[in-house]
PDB file of N, CA and C in Angstrom:
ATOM      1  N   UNK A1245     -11.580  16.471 107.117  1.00 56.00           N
ATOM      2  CA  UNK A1245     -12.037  15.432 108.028  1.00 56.00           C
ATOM      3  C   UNK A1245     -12.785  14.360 107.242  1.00 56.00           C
ATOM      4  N   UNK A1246     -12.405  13.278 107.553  1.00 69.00           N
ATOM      5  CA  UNK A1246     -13.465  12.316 107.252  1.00 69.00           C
ATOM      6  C   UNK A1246     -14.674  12.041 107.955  1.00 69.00           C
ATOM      7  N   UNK A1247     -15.584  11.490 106.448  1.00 80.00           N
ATOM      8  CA  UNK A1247     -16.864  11.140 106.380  1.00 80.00           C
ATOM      9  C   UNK A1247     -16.864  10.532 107.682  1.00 80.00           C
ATOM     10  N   UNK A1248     -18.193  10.540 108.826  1.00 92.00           N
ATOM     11  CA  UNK A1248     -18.876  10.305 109.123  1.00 92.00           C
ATOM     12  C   UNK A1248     -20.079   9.437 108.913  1.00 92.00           C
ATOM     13  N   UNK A1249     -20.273   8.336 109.874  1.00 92.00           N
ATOM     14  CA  UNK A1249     -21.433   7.190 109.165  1.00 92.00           C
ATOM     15  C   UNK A1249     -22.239   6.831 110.400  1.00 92.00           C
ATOM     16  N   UNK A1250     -23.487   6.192 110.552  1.00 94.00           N
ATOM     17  CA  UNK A1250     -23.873   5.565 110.613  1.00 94.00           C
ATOM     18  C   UNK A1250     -24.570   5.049 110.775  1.00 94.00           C
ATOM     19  N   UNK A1251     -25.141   3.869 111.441  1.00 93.00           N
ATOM     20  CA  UNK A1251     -25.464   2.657 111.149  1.00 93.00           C
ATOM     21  C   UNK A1251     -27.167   2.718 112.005  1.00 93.00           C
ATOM     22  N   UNK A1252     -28.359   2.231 111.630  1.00 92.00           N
ATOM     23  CA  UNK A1252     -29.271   1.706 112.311  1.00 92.00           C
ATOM     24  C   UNK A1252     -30.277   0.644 111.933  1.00 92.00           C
ATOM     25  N   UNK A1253     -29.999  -0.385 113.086  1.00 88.00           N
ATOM     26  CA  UNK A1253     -30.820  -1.699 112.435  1.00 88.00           C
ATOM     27  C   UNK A1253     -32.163  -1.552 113.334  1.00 88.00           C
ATOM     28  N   UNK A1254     -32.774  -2.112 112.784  1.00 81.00           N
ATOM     29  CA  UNK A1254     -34.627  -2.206 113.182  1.00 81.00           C
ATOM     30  C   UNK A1254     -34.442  -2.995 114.745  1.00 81.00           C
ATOM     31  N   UNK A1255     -34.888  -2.222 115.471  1.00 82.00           N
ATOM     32  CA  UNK A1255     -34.938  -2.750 116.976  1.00 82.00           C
ATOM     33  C   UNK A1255     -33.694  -2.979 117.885  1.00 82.00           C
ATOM     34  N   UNK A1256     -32.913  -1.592 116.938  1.00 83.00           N
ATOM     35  CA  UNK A1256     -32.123  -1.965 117.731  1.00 83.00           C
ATOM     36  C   UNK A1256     -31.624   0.521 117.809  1.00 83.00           C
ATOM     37  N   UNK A1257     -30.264   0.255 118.707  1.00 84.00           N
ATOM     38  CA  UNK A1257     -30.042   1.828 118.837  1.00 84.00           C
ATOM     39  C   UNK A1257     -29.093   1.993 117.432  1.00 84.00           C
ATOM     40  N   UNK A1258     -29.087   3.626 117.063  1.00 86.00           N
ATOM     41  CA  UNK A1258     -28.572   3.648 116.195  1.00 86.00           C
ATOM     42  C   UNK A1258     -27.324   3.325 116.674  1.00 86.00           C
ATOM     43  N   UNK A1259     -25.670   3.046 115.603  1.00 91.00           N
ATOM     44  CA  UNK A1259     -24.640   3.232 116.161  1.00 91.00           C
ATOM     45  C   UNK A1259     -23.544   4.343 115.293  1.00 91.00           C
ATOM     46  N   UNK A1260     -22.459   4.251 115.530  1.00 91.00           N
ATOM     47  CA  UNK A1260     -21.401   5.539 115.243  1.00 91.00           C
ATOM     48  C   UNK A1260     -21.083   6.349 116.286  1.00 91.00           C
ATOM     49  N   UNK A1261     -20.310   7.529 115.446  1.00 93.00           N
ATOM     50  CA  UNK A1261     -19.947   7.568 113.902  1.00 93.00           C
ATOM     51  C   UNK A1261     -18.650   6.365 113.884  1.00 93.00           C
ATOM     52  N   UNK A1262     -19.045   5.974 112.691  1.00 93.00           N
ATOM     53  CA  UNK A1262     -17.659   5.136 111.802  1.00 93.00           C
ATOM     54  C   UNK A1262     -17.276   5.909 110.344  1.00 93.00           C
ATOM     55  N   UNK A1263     -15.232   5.860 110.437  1.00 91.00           N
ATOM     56  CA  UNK A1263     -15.094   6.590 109.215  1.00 91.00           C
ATOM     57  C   UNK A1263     -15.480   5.208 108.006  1.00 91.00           C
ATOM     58  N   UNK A1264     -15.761   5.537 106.701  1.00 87.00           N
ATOM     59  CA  UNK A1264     -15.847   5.289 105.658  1.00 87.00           C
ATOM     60  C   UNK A1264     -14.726   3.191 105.853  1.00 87.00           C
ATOM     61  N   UNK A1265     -13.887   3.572 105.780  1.00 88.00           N
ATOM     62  CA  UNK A1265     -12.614   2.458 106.474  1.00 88.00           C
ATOM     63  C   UNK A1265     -13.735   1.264 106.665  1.00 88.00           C
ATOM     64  N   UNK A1266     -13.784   2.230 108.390  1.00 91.00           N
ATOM     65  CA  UNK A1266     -14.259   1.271 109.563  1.00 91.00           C
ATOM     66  C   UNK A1266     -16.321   0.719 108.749  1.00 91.00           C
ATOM     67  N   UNK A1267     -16.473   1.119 108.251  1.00 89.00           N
ATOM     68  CA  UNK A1267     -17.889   0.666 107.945  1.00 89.00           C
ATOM     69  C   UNK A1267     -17.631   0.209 106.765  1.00 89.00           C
ATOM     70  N   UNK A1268     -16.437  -0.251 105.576  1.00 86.00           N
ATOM     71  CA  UNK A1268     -16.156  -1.212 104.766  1.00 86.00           C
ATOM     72  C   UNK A1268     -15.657  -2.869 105.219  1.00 86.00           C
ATOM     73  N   UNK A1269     -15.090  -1.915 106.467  1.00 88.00           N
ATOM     74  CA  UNK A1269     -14.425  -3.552 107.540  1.00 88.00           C
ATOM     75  C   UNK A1269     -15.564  -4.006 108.233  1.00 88.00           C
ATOM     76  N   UNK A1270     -16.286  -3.360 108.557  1.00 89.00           N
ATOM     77  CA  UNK A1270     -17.769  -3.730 109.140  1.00 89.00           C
ATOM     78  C   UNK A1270     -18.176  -4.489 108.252  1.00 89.00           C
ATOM     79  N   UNK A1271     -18.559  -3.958 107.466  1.00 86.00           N
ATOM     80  CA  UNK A1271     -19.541  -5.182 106.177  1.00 86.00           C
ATOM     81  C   UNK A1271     -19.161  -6.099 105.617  1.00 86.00           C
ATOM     82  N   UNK A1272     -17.905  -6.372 105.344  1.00 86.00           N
ATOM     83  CA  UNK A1272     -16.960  -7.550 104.947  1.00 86.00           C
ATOM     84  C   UNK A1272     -17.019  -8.291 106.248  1.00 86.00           C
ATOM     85  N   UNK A1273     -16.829  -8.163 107.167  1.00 87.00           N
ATOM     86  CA  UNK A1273     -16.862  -9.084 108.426  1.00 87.00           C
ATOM     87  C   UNK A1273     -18.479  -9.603 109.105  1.00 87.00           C
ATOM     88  N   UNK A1274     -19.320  -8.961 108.116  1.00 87.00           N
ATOM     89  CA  UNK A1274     -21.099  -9.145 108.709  1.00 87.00           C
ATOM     90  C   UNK A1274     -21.419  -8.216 110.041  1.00 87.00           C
ATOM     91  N   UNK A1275     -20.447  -7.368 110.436  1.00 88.00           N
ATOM     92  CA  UNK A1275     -21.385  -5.949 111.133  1.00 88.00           C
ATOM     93  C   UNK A1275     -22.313  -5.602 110.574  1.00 88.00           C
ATOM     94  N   UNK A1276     -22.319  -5.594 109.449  1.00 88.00           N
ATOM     95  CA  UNK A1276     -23.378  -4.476 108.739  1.00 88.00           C
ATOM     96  C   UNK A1276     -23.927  -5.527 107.763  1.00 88.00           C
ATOM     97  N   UNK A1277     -25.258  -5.294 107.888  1.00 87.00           N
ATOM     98  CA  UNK A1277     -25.972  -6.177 107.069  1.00 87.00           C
ATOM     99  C   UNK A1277     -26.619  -5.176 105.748  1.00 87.00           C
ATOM    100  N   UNK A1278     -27.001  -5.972 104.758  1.00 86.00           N
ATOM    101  CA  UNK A1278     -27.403  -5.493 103.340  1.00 86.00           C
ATOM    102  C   UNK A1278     -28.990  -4.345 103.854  1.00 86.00           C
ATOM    103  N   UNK A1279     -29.242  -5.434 104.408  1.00 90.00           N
ATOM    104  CA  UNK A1279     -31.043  -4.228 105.109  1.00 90.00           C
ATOM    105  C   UNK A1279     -30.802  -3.574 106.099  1.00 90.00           C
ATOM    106  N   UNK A1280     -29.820  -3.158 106.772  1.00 92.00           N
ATOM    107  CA  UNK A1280     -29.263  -2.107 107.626  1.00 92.00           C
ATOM    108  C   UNK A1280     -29.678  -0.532 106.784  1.00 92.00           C
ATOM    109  N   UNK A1281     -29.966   0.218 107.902  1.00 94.00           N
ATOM    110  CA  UNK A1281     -29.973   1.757 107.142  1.00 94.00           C
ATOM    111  C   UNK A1281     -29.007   2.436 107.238  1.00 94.00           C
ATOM    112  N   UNK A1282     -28.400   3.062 106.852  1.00 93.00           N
ATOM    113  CA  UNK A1282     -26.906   4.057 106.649  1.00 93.00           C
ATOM    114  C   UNK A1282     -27.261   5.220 106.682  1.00 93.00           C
ATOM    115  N   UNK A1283     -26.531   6.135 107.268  1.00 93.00           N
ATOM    116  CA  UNK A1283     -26.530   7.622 106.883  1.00 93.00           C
ATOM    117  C   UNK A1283     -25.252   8.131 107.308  1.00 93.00           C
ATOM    118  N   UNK A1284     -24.693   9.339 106.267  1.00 91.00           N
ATOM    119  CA  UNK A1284     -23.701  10.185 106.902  1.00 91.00           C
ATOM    120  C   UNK A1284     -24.193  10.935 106.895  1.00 91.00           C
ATOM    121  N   UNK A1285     -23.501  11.522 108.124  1.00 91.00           N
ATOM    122  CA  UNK A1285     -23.205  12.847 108.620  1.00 91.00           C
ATOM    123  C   UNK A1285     -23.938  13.958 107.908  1.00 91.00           C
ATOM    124  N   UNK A1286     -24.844  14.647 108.316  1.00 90.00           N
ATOM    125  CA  UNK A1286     -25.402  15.817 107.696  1.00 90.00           C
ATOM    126  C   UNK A1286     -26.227  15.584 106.682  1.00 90.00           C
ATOM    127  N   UNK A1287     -26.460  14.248 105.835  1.00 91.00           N
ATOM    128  CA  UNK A1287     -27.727  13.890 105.111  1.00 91.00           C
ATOM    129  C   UNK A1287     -28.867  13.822 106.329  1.00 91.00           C
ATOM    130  N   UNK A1288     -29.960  14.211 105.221  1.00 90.00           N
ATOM    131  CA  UNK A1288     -31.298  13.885 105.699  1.00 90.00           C
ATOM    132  C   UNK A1288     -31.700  12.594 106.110  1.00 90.00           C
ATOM    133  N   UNK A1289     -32.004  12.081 104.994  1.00 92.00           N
ATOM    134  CA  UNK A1289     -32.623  10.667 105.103  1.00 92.00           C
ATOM    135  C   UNK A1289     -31.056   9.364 104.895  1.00 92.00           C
ATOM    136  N   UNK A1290     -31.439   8.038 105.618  1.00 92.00           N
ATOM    137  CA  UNK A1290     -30.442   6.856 105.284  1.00 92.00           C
ATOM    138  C   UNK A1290     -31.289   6.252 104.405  1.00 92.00           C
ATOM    139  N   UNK A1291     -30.150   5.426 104.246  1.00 92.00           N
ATOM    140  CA  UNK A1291     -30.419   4.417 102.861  1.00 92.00           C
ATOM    141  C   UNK A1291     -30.071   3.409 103.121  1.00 92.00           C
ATOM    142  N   UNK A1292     -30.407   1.824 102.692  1.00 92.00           N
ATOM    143  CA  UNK A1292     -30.061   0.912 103.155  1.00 92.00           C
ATOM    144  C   UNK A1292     -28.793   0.232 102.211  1.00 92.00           C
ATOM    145  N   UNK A1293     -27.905  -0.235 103.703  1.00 89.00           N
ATOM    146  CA  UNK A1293     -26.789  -0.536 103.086  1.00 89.00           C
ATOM    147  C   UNK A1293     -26.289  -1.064 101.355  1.00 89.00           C
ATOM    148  N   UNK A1294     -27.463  -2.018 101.163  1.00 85.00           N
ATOM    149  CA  UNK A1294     -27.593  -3.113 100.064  1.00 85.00           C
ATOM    150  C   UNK A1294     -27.196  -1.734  99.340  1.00 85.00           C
ATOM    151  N   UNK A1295     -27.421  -0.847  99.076  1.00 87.00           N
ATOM    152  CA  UNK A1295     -27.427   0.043  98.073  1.00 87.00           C
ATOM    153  C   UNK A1295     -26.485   0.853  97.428  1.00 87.00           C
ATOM    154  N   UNK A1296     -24.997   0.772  98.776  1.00 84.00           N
ATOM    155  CA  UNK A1296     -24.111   1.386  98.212  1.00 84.00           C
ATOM    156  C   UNK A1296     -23.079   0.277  98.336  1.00 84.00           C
ATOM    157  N   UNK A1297     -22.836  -0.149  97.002  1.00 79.00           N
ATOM    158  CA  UNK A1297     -22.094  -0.623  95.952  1.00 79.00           C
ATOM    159  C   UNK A1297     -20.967  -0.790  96.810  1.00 79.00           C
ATOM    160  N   UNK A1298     -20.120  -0.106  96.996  1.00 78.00           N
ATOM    161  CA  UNK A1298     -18.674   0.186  97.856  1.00 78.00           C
ATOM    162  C   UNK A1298     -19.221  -0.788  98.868  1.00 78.00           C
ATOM    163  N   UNK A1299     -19.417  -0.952  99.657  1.00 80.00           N
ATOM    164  CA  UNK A1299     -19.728  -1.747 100.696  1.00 80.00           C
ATOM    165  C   UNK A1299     -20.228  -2.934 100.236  1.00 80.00           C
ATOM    166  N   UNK A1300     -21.331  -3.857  99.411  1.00 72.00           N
ATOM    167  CA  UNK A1300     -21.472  -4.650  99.127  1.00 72.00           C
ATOM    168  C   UNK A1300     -21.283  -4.780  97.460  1.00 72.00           C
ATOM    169  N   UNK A1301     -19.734  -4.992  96.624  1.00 70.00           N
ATOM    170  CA  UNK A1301     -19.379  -4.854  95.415  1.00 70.00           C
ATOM    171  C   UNK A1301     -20.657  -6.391  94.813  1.00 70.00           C
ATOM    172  N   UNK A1302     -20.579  -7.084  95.335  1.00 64.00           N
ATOM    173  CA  UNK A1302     -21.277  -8.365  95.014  1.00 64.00           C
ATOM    174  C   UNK A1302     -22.674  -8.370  94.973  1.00 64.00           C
ATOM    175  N   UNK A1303     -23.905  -7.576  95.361  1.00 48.00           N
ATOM    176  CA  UNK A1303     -24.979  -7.658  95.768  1.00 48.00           C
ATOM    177  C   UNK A1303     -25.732  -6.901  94.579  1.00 48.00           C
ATOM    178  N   UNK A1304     -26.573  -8.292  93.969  1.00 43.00           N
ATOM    179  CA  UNK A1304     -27.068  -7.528  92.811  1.00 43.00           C
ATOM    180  C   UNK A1304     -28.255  -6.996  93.110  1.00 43.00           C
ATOM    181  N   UNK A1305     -28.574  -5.743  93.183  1.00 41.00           N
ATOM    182  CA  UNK A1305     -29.994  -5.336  93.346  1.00 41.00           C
ATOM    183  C   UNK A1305     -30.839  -5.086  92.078  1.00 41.00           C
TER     184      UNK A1305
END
């Protein structure tokens, strides 16, 4: 099965799940912003988008 994702922005509800795909087409189109928090499926803690590479190839941190 595929990964499981997702998404929660500050003041707002979390959303998902999106597979891996659908949350690369998200972020190329501005669904998903760089300070968005991420998590899959069965991790503890999210991380904010800016951070994984795959999703923003351009974003120098």
């Amino acid at each position: 099965m595929a990964s499981q994702w997702f998404i929660s922005r500050a003041g707002a509800k979390s959303s998902g799940p999106f597979t891996s795909q659908k949350l690369k087409e998200l972020a190329s189109s501005g669904g998903v912003l760089a300070s968005d928090m991420i998590r899959k499926e069965g991790a503890d803690k999210s991380v904010k988008a800016g951070k994984l590479k795959a999703l923003f190839p351009r974003t120098s941190l």
